[in-house]
Amino acid sequence: MMNTVDIDWKNLGFNYIKTDQRYISYWKAGSWDEGTLSEDNQVHISEGSTALHYGQTVFEGMKAYRTKDGSINLFRADQNAERMQRSCRRLMMPTIPTDVFIEAVRKVVKANEKYIPPYGTGGSLYLRPYMIGIGDNIGVKPAEEYLFSIFCMPVGAYFKGGLTPSNFVVSDYDRAAGNGTGAAKVGGNYGGSLLPGAEAHKRNFSDAIYLDPTTHTKIEEVGAANFFGITEDNKFVTPLSPSILPSITKYSLLYLASERLGLDVVEREVFIDRLDEFKEAGACGTAAVISPIGGIQYKEEFHVFYSETETGPVTKKLYDELTGIQYGDIEAPEGWIIKV
Ligand SMILES: *Cc1c(COP(=O)(O)O)cnc(C)c1O
C-alpha cells in the first residue's frame, strides 16, 4: 500500500529530508547482529568512537528509481556493495556481504516507498549507506565495534531544464595522496575538499578539478565526480590513476560508449595541457549522472570544449542511454538492474 506524502516533486533539490525508516546494524565481538529498521534518525555513540577522531568512516551513494510500470529499480547495487567492501578493507573495518547489503537496501526502499519520486519527475530516492567505528577507544587503532546504516531521502533531478554545461577550475590543492586513500570512499577525503570547493565557488566555478598528486600534470577528479572526454576522433577517454575513486557511473558510461554507441574507449592519462584533444567533456557520478563541462580554467588559460551553453551530442546520447536504463525505459545490460 502506498501512502502519500506532501512533497513538491518537481522542485526537489539535494537536501536532507528525514524519511520514516533507516537500517541499523551493529558489529560486536566479531560479527554483525541481525539488523533492524529504526524510526530514530539520531545516532548515539561513544565519545571514544574512532569515526570522530581518526576518520574510521566509509560511505556509499546510490539511487532507487520509480519506473513507468510502477516498479522500483536499483542500479548496480552490487557494485556499491563491493566498493564499500574495498573501502572498509582500506580502513581495517569489517565488511558487509553483498547479499546482506542489497537486502538492507531493499528493506529501506520498501519502508520508505512513499518517498520515491514518481516516474517522469526526474527525481529518485537517494540512498546513503555508511559505516563508522564506534565504542570506547582512544589509541590510534581499529575500533572493536562498528555501526552500519542506510538512510534515504527523495532528491530532485540535478538539471531541472535539461543538461546544462558548467565551468570548472583546476585547484592547487590535492584531493588525495599518491598512495593514500583516494580510491576509497572514506570520509577523510571529503573534509579536505571543502576549502578547494569553496574557493572554486567564490570564483564562480562549479567545483575544483584535482590533478594527480605526484606530478600535477594530469586530471584526476572533478569535485566528487570522475572526468571523461570525447576526442576529436570519437574515443571515450577517462583518466587512469590509483588515487581516483572508481565511479560506477563512469564504468557504466564507458561500457555503453563501447557497446551501444560504438566508440573506442580508453582509460589512460589525461594531461591538463592537452585539453584540445577533446571535443566534449563531462563529470560523472550518481548525483548528476553527467555534468557537461563547458570550460576548464587552468592557471591563466580558459579552455572551452563543445560550448559553454550547450551540451555536445555524444554527452547527450550517453546521458539519455544511462538514465533510460535507470528508469527502466531502455533495456539494461545483464545484471545492471535489481528490482526492489
Ligand atoms: C562517489 C564519487 C564519485 C562518483 O562515483 P559513482 O559511483 O559514479 O557515484 C566520483 N568521485 C568521487 C571522489 C566520489 O566520492
Short mmCIF file of N, CA and C in Angstrom, two decimals, residues 3-148:
data_model
loop_
_atom_site.label_atom_id
_atom_site.label_comp_id
_atom_site.label_asym_id
_atom_site.label_seq_id
_atom_site.Cartn_x
_atom_site.Cartn_y
_atom_site.Cartn_z
N ASN A 3 1.08 5.10 0.86
CA ASN A 3 0.55 6.34 1.43
C ASN A 3 1.11 7.49 0.62
N THR A 4 0.48 8.62 0.73
CA THR A 4 1.04 9.76 0.01
C THR A 4 1.79 10.64 1.00
N VAL A 5 2.62 11.49 0.46
CA VAL A 5 3.41 12.37 1.28
C VAL A 5 3.43 13.71 0.57
N ASP A 6 3.45 14.78 1.37
CA ASP A 6 3.30 16.11 0.81
C ASP A 6 4.64 16.69 0.37
N ILE A 7 5.06 16.32 -0.84
CA ILE A 7 6.33 16.81 -1.37
C ILE A 7 6.10 17.39 -2.75
N ASP A 8 6.73 18.54 -3.01
CA ASP A 8 6.67 19.17 -4.33
C ASP A 8 7.76 18.52 -5.20
N TRP A 9 7.41 17.39 -5.82
CA TRP A 9 8.41 16.56 -6.53
C TRP A 9 9.21 17.34 -7.56
N LYS A 10 8.57 18.27 -8.24
CA LYS A 10 9.24 18.99 -9.33
C LYS A 10 10.32 19.94 -8.83
N ASN A 11 10.20 20.36 -7.58
CA ASN A 11 11.16 21.33 -7.06
C ASN A 11 12.11 20.77 -6.00
N LEU A 12 12.21 19.44 -5.96
CA LEU A 12 13.14 18.83 -5.01
C LEU A 12 14.58 19.15 -5.40
N GLY A 13 15.40 19.41 -4.40
CA GLY A 13 16.83 19.59 -4.65
C GLY A 13 17.59 18.40 -4.11
N PHE A 14 18.79 18.67 -3.61
CA PHE A 14 19.59 17.63 -2.97
C PHE A 14 19.82 18.07 -1.53
N ASN A 15 18.81 17.84 -0.70
CA ASN A 15 18.86 18.28 0.69
C ASN A 15 18.40 17.15 1.60
N TYR A 16 18.88 17.20 2.85
CA TYR A 16 18.46 16.18 3.81
C TYR A 16 16.97 16.30 4.09
N ILE A 17 16.27 15.19 3.96
CA ILE A 17 14.87 15.10 4.34
C ILE A 17 14.76 13.86 5.22
N LYS A 18 14.18 14.00 6.37
CA LYS A 18 14.05 12.84 7.26
C LYS A 18 12.94 11.94 6.74
N THR A 19 13.29 10.70 6.41
CA THR A 19 12.28 9.73 5.98
C THR A 19 11.95 8.81 7.15
N ASP A 20 11.05 7.84 6.93
CA ASP A 20 10.48 7.11 8.06
C ASP A 20 11.42 6.11 8.74
N GLN A 21 12.15 5.34 7.92
CA GLN A 21 12.92 4.22 8.48
C GLN A 21 14.33 4.18 7.92
N ARG A 22 15.26 3.81 8.76
CA ARG A 22 16.64 3.56 8.32
C ARG A 22 17.09 2.21 8.87
N TYR A 23 18.00 1.56 8.14
CA TYR A 23 18.53 0.27 8.56
C TYR A 23 19.72 0.52 9.49
N ILE A 24 19.78 -0.24 10.58
CA ILE A 24 20.88 -0.11 11.53
C ILE A 24 21.37 -1.51 11.90
N SER A 25 22.67 -1.70 11.84
CA SER A 25 23.24 -2.97 12.28
C SER A 25 24.54 -2.70 13.03
N TYR A 26 24.79 -3.47 14.08
CA TYR A 26 26.00 -3.30 14.90
C TYR A 26 26.91 -4.50 14.78
N TRP A 27 28.18 -4.23 14.74
CA TRP A 27 29.21 -5.27 14.73
C TRP A 27 29.87 -5.27 16.09
N LYS A 28 29.79 -6.40 16.77
CA LYS A 28 30.39 -6.52 18.11
C LYS A 28 30.96 -7.92 18.25
N ALA A 29 32.08 -8.03 18.93
CA ALA A 29 32.71 -9.33 19.20
C ALA A 29 32.83 -10.16 17.92
N GLY A 30 33.17 -9.50 16.84
CA GLY A 30 33.50 -10.24 15.63
C GLY A 30 32.37 -10.61 14.70
N SER A 31 31.13 -10.11 14.97
CA SER A 31 30.08 -10.41 13.99
C SER A 31 28.98 -9.35 13.97
N TRP A 32 28.26 -9.30 12.86
CA TRP A 32 27.14 -8.38 12.71
C TRP A 32 25.90 -8.94 13.38
N ASP A 33 25.09 -8.07 13.97
CA ASP A 33 23.80 -8.54 14.51
C ASP A 33 22.80 -8.66 13.37
N GLU A 34 21.57 -8.97 13.69
CA GLU A 34 20.51 -9.19 12.70
C GLU A 34 20.22 -7.97 11.83
N GLY A 35 20.33 -6.78 12.42
CA GLY A 35 19.99 -5.55 11.71
C GLY A 35 18.50 -5.27 11.85
N THR A 36 18.16 -4.00 12.07
CA THR A 36 16.74 -3.65 12.22
C THR A 36 16.46 -2.34 11.48
N LEU A 37 15.17 -2.05 11.33
CA LEU A 37 14.78 -0.74 10.83
C LEU A 37 14.47 0.11 12.05
N SER A 38 14.79 1.39 11.97
CA SER A 38 14.54 2.28 13.11
C SER A 38 13.95 3.59 12.63
N GLU A 39 13.07 4.14 13.48
CA GLU A 39 12.48 5.46 13.16
C GLU A 39 13.38 6.59 13.63
N ASP A 40 14.37 6.26 14.46
CA ASP A 40 15.21 7.28 15.08
C ASP A 40 16.34 7.72 14.14
N ASN A 41 16.37 8.99 13.78
CA ASN A 41 17.43 9.46 12.87
C ASN A 41 18.64 10.02 13.62
N GLN A 42 18.67 9.86 14.94
CA GLN A 42 19.83 10.31 15.72
C GLN A 42 20.73 9.11 16.02
N VAL A 43 22.04 9.31 15.88
CA VAL A 43 23.00 8.25 16.18
C VAL A 43 23.64 8.55 17.53
N HIS A 44 23.50 7.62 18.47
CA HIS A 44 24.04 7.83 19.81
C HIS A 44 25.28 6.96 19.98
N ILE A 45 26.46 7.59 19.98
CA ILE A 45 27.70 6.80 20.02
C ILE A 45 28.66 7.31 21.09
N SER A 46 29.62 6.47 21.44
CA SER A 46 30.61 6.83 22.46
C SER A 46 31.47 8.00 21.99
N GLU A 47 31.89 8.82 22.95
CA GLU A 47 32.82 9.92 22.65
C GLU A 47 34.17 9.37 22.18
N GLY A 48 34.41 8.10 22.44
CA GLY A 48 35.67 7.47 22.03
C GLY A 48 35.60 6.84 20.64
N SER A 49 34.52 7.05 19.92
CA SER A 49 34.36 6.44 18.59
C SER A 49 35.50 6.84 17.65
N THR A 50 36.10 5.86 16.99
CA THR A 50 37.22 6.15 16.06
C THR A 50 36.76 7.01 14.88
N ALA A 51 35.47 6.94 14.55
CA ALA A 51 34.93 7.76 13.46
C ALA A 51 35.10 9.25 13.78
N LEU A 52 35.01 9.60 15.06
CA LEU A 52 35.07 11.01 15.44
C LEU A 52 36.49 11.55 15.45
N HIS A 53 37.47 10.70 15.75
CA HIS A 53 38.84 11.19 15.94
C HIS A 53 39.77 10.83 14.80
N TYR A 54 39.63 9.61 14.28
CA TYR A 54 40.62 9.10 13.35
C TYR A 54 40.02 8.77 11.98
N GLY A 55 38.84 9.28 11.73
CA GLY A 55 38.27 9.14 10.40
C GLY A 55 37.95 7.73 9.97
N GLN A 56 37.66 6.84 10.92
CA GLN A 56 37.28 5.48 10.51
C GLN A 56 35.82 5.49 10.08
N THR A 57 35.60 5.98 8.87
CA THR A 57 34.24 6.14 8.34
C THR A 57 34.23 6.02 6.82
N VAL A 58 33.36 5.17 6.32
CA VAL A 58 33.22 4.99 4.87
C VAL A 58 31.75 5.18 4.49
N PHE A 59 31.51 5.53 3.24
CA PHE A 59 30.11 5.70 2.82
C PHE A 59 29.93 5.29 1.36
N GLU A 60 28.68 5.24 0.96
CA GLU A 60 28.30 4.98 -0.43
C GLU A 60 27.19 5.94 -0.82
N GLY A 61 26.94 6.06 -2.11
CA GLY A 61 25.84 6.88 -2.60
C GLY A 61 25.21 6.15 -3.76
N MET A 62 23.91 5.95 -3.72
CA MET A 62 23.22 5.21 -4.79
C MET A 62 21.76 5.64 -4.84
N LYS A 63 21.03 5.18 -5.86
CA LYS A 63 19.65 5.63 -6.01
C LYS A 63 18.68 4.50 -6.35
N ALA A 64 17.42 4.70 -5.95
CA ALA A 64 16.32 3.83 -6.39
C ALA A 64 15.41 4.68 -7.28
N TYR A 65 14.91 4.07 -8.35
CA TYR A 65 14.15 4.80 -9.36
C TYR A 65 12.76 4.19 -9.53
N ARG A 66 11.74 5.04 -9.63
CA ARG A 66 10.39 4.58 -9.94
C ARG A 66 10.26 4.48 -11.45
N THR A 67 9.85 3.31 -11.94
CA THR A 67 9.72 3.13 -13.39
C THR A 67 8.30 3.44 -13.85
N LYS A 68 8.12 3.43 -15.16
CA LYS A 68 6.82 3.75 -15.76
C LYS A 68 5.73 2.78 -15.32
N ASP A 69 6.11 1.49 -15.15
CA ASP A 69 5.11 0.48 -14.77
C ASP A 69 4.90 0.42 -13.25
N GLY A 70 5.53 1.35 -12.52
CA GLY A 70 5.30 1.42 -11.08
C GLY A 70 6.25 0.59 -10.24
N SER A 71 7.12 -0.19 -10.88
CA SER A 71 8.09 -0.99 -10.10
C SER A 71 9.26 -0.09 -9.68
N ILE A 72 10.18 -0.66 -8.91
CA ILE A 72 11.30 0.13 -8.39
C ILE A 72 12.62 -0.51 -8.80
N ASN A 73 13.48 0.29 -9.42
CA ASN A 73 14.79 -0.19 -9.89
C ASN A 73 15.92 0.28 -8.98
N LEU A 74 16.82 -0.67 -8.65
CA LEU A 74 18.12 -0.30 -8.09
C LEU A 74 19.11 -0.45 -9.22
N PHE A 75 20.06 0.48 -9.30
CA PHE A 75 21.05 0.46 -10.37
C PHE A 75 22.40 -0.05 -9.84
N ARG A 76 22.82 -1.23 -10.26
CA ARG A 76 24.14 -1.80 -9.97
C ARG A 76 24.50 -1.74 -8.48
N ALA A 77 23.54 -2.08 -7.63
CA ALA A 77 23.75 -2.02 -6.18
C ALA A 77 24.88 -2.96 -5.73
N ASP A 78 25.07 -4.04 -6.49
CA ASP A 78 26.16 -4.97 -6.14
C ASP A 78 27.52 -4.27 -6.24
N GLN A 79 27.61 -3.32 -7.18
CA GLN A 79 28.87 -2.58 -7.35
C GLN A 79 29.13 -1.66 -6.15
N ASN A 80 28.06 -1.06 -5.63
CA ASN A 80 28.21 -0.23 -4.42
C ASN A 80 28.64 -1.10 -3.23
N ALA A 81 28.03 -2.29 -3.13
CA ALA A 81 28.37 -3.20 -2.03
C ALA A 81 29.85 -3.57 -2.10
N GLU A 82 30.32 -3.88 -3.30
CA GLU A 82 31.72 -4.31 -3.45
C GLU A 82 32.69 -3.16 -3.21
N ARG A 83 32.31 -1.96 -3.69
CA ARG A 83 33.19 -0.81 -3.45
C ARG A 83 33.27 -0.50 -1.96
N MET A 84 32.13 -0.63 -1.26
CA MET A 84 32.15 -0.37 0.18
C MET A 84 33.05 -1.40 0.88
N GLN A 85 33.03 -2.63 0.41
CA GLN A 85 33.91 -3.65 1.00
C GLN A 85 35.38 -3.26 0.82
N ARG A 86 35.72 -2.73 -0.36
CA ARG A 86 37.11 -2.31 -0.60
C ARG A 86 37.48 -1.12 0.29
N SER A 87 36.53 -0.16 0.43
CA SER A 87 36.78 0.99 1.30
C SER A 87 37.01 0.52 2.74
N CYS A 88 36.18 -0.41 3.19
CA CYS A 88 36.28 -0.93 4.57
C CYS A 88 37.63 -1.60 4.80
N ARG A 89 38.07 -2.39 3.83
CA ARG A 89 39.36 -3.08 4.00
C ARG A 89 40.49 -2.07 4.11
N ARG A 90 40.39 -0.99 3.35
CA ARG A 90 41.45 0.03 3.39
C ARG A 90 41.56 0.67 4.77
N LEU A 91 40.42 0.78 5.48
CA LEU A 91 40.42 1.40 6.82
C LEU A 91 40.34 0.36 7.93
N MET A 92 40.61 -0.91 7.60
CA MET A 92 40.59 -2.00 8.60
C MET A 92 39.26 -2.10 9.34
N MET A 93 38.19 -2.01 8.55
CA MET A 93 36.84 -2.15 9.12
C MET A 93 36.25 -3.47 8.62
N PRO A 94 35.30 -4.04 9.37
CA PRO A 94 34.67 -5.27 8.89
C PRO A 94 33.85 -4.97 7.64
N THR A 95 33.55 -5.98 6.85
CA THR A 95 32.79 -5.75 5.61
C THR A 95 31.36 -6.30 5.73
N ILE A 96 30.50 -5.76 4.88
CA ILE A 96 29.11 -6.23 4.80
C ILE A 96 29.02 -7.10 3.54
N PRO A 97 28.61 -8.36 3.67
CA PRO A 97 28.47 -9.20 2.46
C PRO A 97 27.48 -8.56 1.48
N THR A 98 27.75 -8.77 0.18
CA THR A 98 26.94 -8.14 -0.86
C THR A 98 25.44 -8.45 -0.71
N ASP A 99 25.10 -9.70 -0.41
CA ASP A 99 23.68 -10.05 -0.31
C ASP A 99 23.02 -9.37 0.89
N VAL A 100 23.75 -9.21 1.98
CA VAL A 100 23.21 -8.52 3.16
C VAL A 100 23.00 -7.04 2.83
N PHE A 101 23.97 -6.46 2.15
CA PHE A 101 23.92 -5.05 1.74
C PHE A 101 22.68 -4.80 0.86
N ILE A 102 22.50 -5.64 -0.15
CA ILE A 102 21.38 -5.44 -1.09
C ILE A 102 20.04 -5.66 -0.39
N GLU A 103 19.98 -6.64 0.48
CA GLU A 103 18.74 -6.89 1.22
C GLU A 103 18.40 -5.71 2.14
N ALA A 104 19.42 -5.12 2.75
CA ALA A 104 19.21 -3.95 3.62
C ALA A 104 18.71 -2.75 2.79
N VAL A 105 19.29 -2.58 1.60
CA VAL A 105 18.85 -1.50 0.71
C VAL A 105 17.38 -1.71 0.36
N ARG A 106 17.04 -2.95 0.01
CA ARG A 106 15.64 -3.28 -0.33
C ARG A 106 14.68 -2.92 0.80
N LYS A 107 15.07 -3.30 2.03
CA LYS A 107 14.22 -3.03 3.20
C LYS A 107 13.99 -1.54 3.37
N VAL A 108 15.07 -0.76 3.22
CA VAL A 108 14.97 0.69 3.42
C VAL A 108 14.09 1.31 2.33
N VAL A 109 14.26 0.86 1.09
CA VAL A 109 13.46 1.41 0.00
C VAL A 109 11.99 1.08 0.21
N LYS A 110 11.70 -0.18 0.55
CA LYS A 110 10.30 -0.59 0.76
C LYS A 110 9.67 0.19 1.91
N ALA A 111 10.41 0.35 3.01
CA ALA A 111 9.86 1.02 4.19
C ALA A 111 9.62 2.51 3.94
N ASN A 112 10.28 3.05 2.92
CA ASN A 112 10.13 4.48 2.62
C ASN A 112 9.58 4.70 1.22
N GLU A 113 8.80 3.71 0.75
CA GLU A 113 8.35 3.72 -0.64
C GLU A 113 7.61 4.99 -1.03
N LYS A 114 6.85 5.54 -0.07
CA LYS A 114 6.06 6.73 -0.41
C LYS A 114 6.92 7.95 -0.72
N TYR A 115 8.21 7.87 -0.39
CA TYR A 115 9.11 9.00 -0.67
C TYR A 115 9.79 8.90 -2.03
N ILE A 116 9.54 7.81 -2.76
CA ILE A 116 10.19 7.71 -4.08
C ILE A 116 9.48 8.64 -5.06
N PRO A 117 10.21 9.56 -5.65
CA PRO A 117 9.57 10.49 -6.60
C PRO A 117 8.91 9.73 -7.75
N PRO A 118 7.73 10.16 -8.17
CA PRO A 118 7.03 9.47 -9.26
C PRO A 118 7.83 9.47 -10.55
N TYR A 119 7.58 8.46 -11.38
CA TYR A 119 8.20 8.39 -12.70
C TYR A 119 7.87 9.67 -13.47
N GLY A 120 8.86 10.19 -14.17
CA GLY A 120 8.61 11.36 -15.00
C GLY A 120 8.97 12.68 -14.35
N THR A 121 9.21 12.66 -13.03
CA THR A 121 9.58 13.91 -12.37
C THR A 121 11.09 14.13 -12.45
N GLY A 122 11.84 13.08 -12.83
CA GLY A 122 13.30 13.19 -12.88
C GLY A 122 13.96 12.98 -11.53
N GLY A 123 13.14 12.77 -10.50
CA GLY A 123 13.68 12.56 -9.16
C GLY A 123 13.97 11.09 -8.89
N SER A 124 14.57 10.84 -7.75
CA SER A 124 14.87 9.47 -7.34
C SER A 124 15.02 9.42 -5.83
N LEU A 125 15.11 8.22 -5.30
CA LEU A 125 15.33 8.06 -3.86
C LEU A 125 16.83 7.84 -3.66
N TYR A 126 17.49 8.81 -3.05
CA TYR A 126 18.93 8.71 -2.81
C TYR A 126 19.17 7.88 -1.56
N LEU A 127 20.08 6.93 -1.66
CA LEU A 127 20.39 6.06 -0.52
C LEU A 127 21.81 6.33 -0.05
N ARG A 128 21.98 6.44 1.24
CA ARG A 128 23.30 6.71 1.82
C ARG A 128 23.66 5.60 2.82
N PRO A 129 24.34 4.56 2.35
CA PRO A 129 24.91 3.56 3.26
C PRO A 129 26.18 4.14 3.88
N TYR A 130 26.43 3.86 5.14
CA TYR A 130 27.70 4.26 5.74
C TYR A 130 28.08 3.32 6.87
N MET A 131 29.36 3.31 7.18
CA MET A 131 29.83 2.52 8.32
C MET A 131 30.81 3.36 9.10
N ILE A 132 30.70 3.30 10.45
CA ILE A 132 31.60 4.07 11.31
C ILE A 132 32.15 3.20 12.43
N GLY A 133 33.37 3.50 12.84
CA GLY A 133 33.96 2.85 14.01
C GLY A 133 33.41 3.52 15.25
N ILE A 134 32.91 2.70 16.18
CA ILE A 134 32.30 3.25 17.41
C ILE A 134 32.93 2.56 18.64
N GLY A 135 32.34 2.78 19.79
CA GLY A 135 32.83 2.13 21.01
C GLY A 135 33.81 3.01 21.77
N ASP A 136 34.29 2.48 22.88
CA ASP A 136 35.19 3.23 23.78
C ASP A 136 36.63 2.99 23.37
N ASN A 137 37.20 3.95 22.65
CA ASN A 137 38.58 3.83 22.18
C ASN A 137 39.30 5.13 22.48
N ILE A 138 40.63 5.09 22.45
CA ILE A 138 41.39 6.34 22.45
C ILE A 138 42.66 6.24 21.62
N GLY A 139 43.29 5.09 21.55
CA GLY A 139 44.52 4.94 20.78
C GLY A 139 44.22 4.88 19.28
N VAL A 140 45.27 5.16 18.47
CA VAL A 140 45.09 5.07 17.02
C VAL A 140 45.18 3.61 16.62
N LYS A 141 44.04 2.95 16.66
CA LYS A 141 43.94 1.58 16.18
C LYS A 141 42.49 1.29 15.79
N PRO A 142 42.26 0.24 15.03
CA PRO A 142 40.89 -0.01 14.58
C PRO A 142 39.94 -0.23 15.75
N ALA A 143 38.71 0.29 15.63
CA ALA A 143 37.70 0.10 16.67
C ALA A 143 37.35 -1.38 16.78
N GLU A 144 36.74 -1.73 17.89
CA GLU A 144 36.29 -3.12 18.06
C GLU A 144 34.79 -3.25 17.83
N GLU A 145 34.13 -2.08 17.64
CA GLU A 145 32.69 -2.10 17.37
C GLU A 145 32.40 -1.15 16.21
N TYR A 146 31.37 -1.51 15.42
CA TYR A 146 31.03 -0.70 14.23
C TYR A 146 29.52 -0.57 14.08
N LEU A 147 29.12 0.51 13.46
CA LEU A 147 27.72 0.72 13.10
C LEU A 147 27.63 0.80 11.59
N PHE A 148 26.73 0.01 11.00
CA PHE A 148 26.44 0.10 9.57
C PHE A 148 24.99 0.55 9.45
#
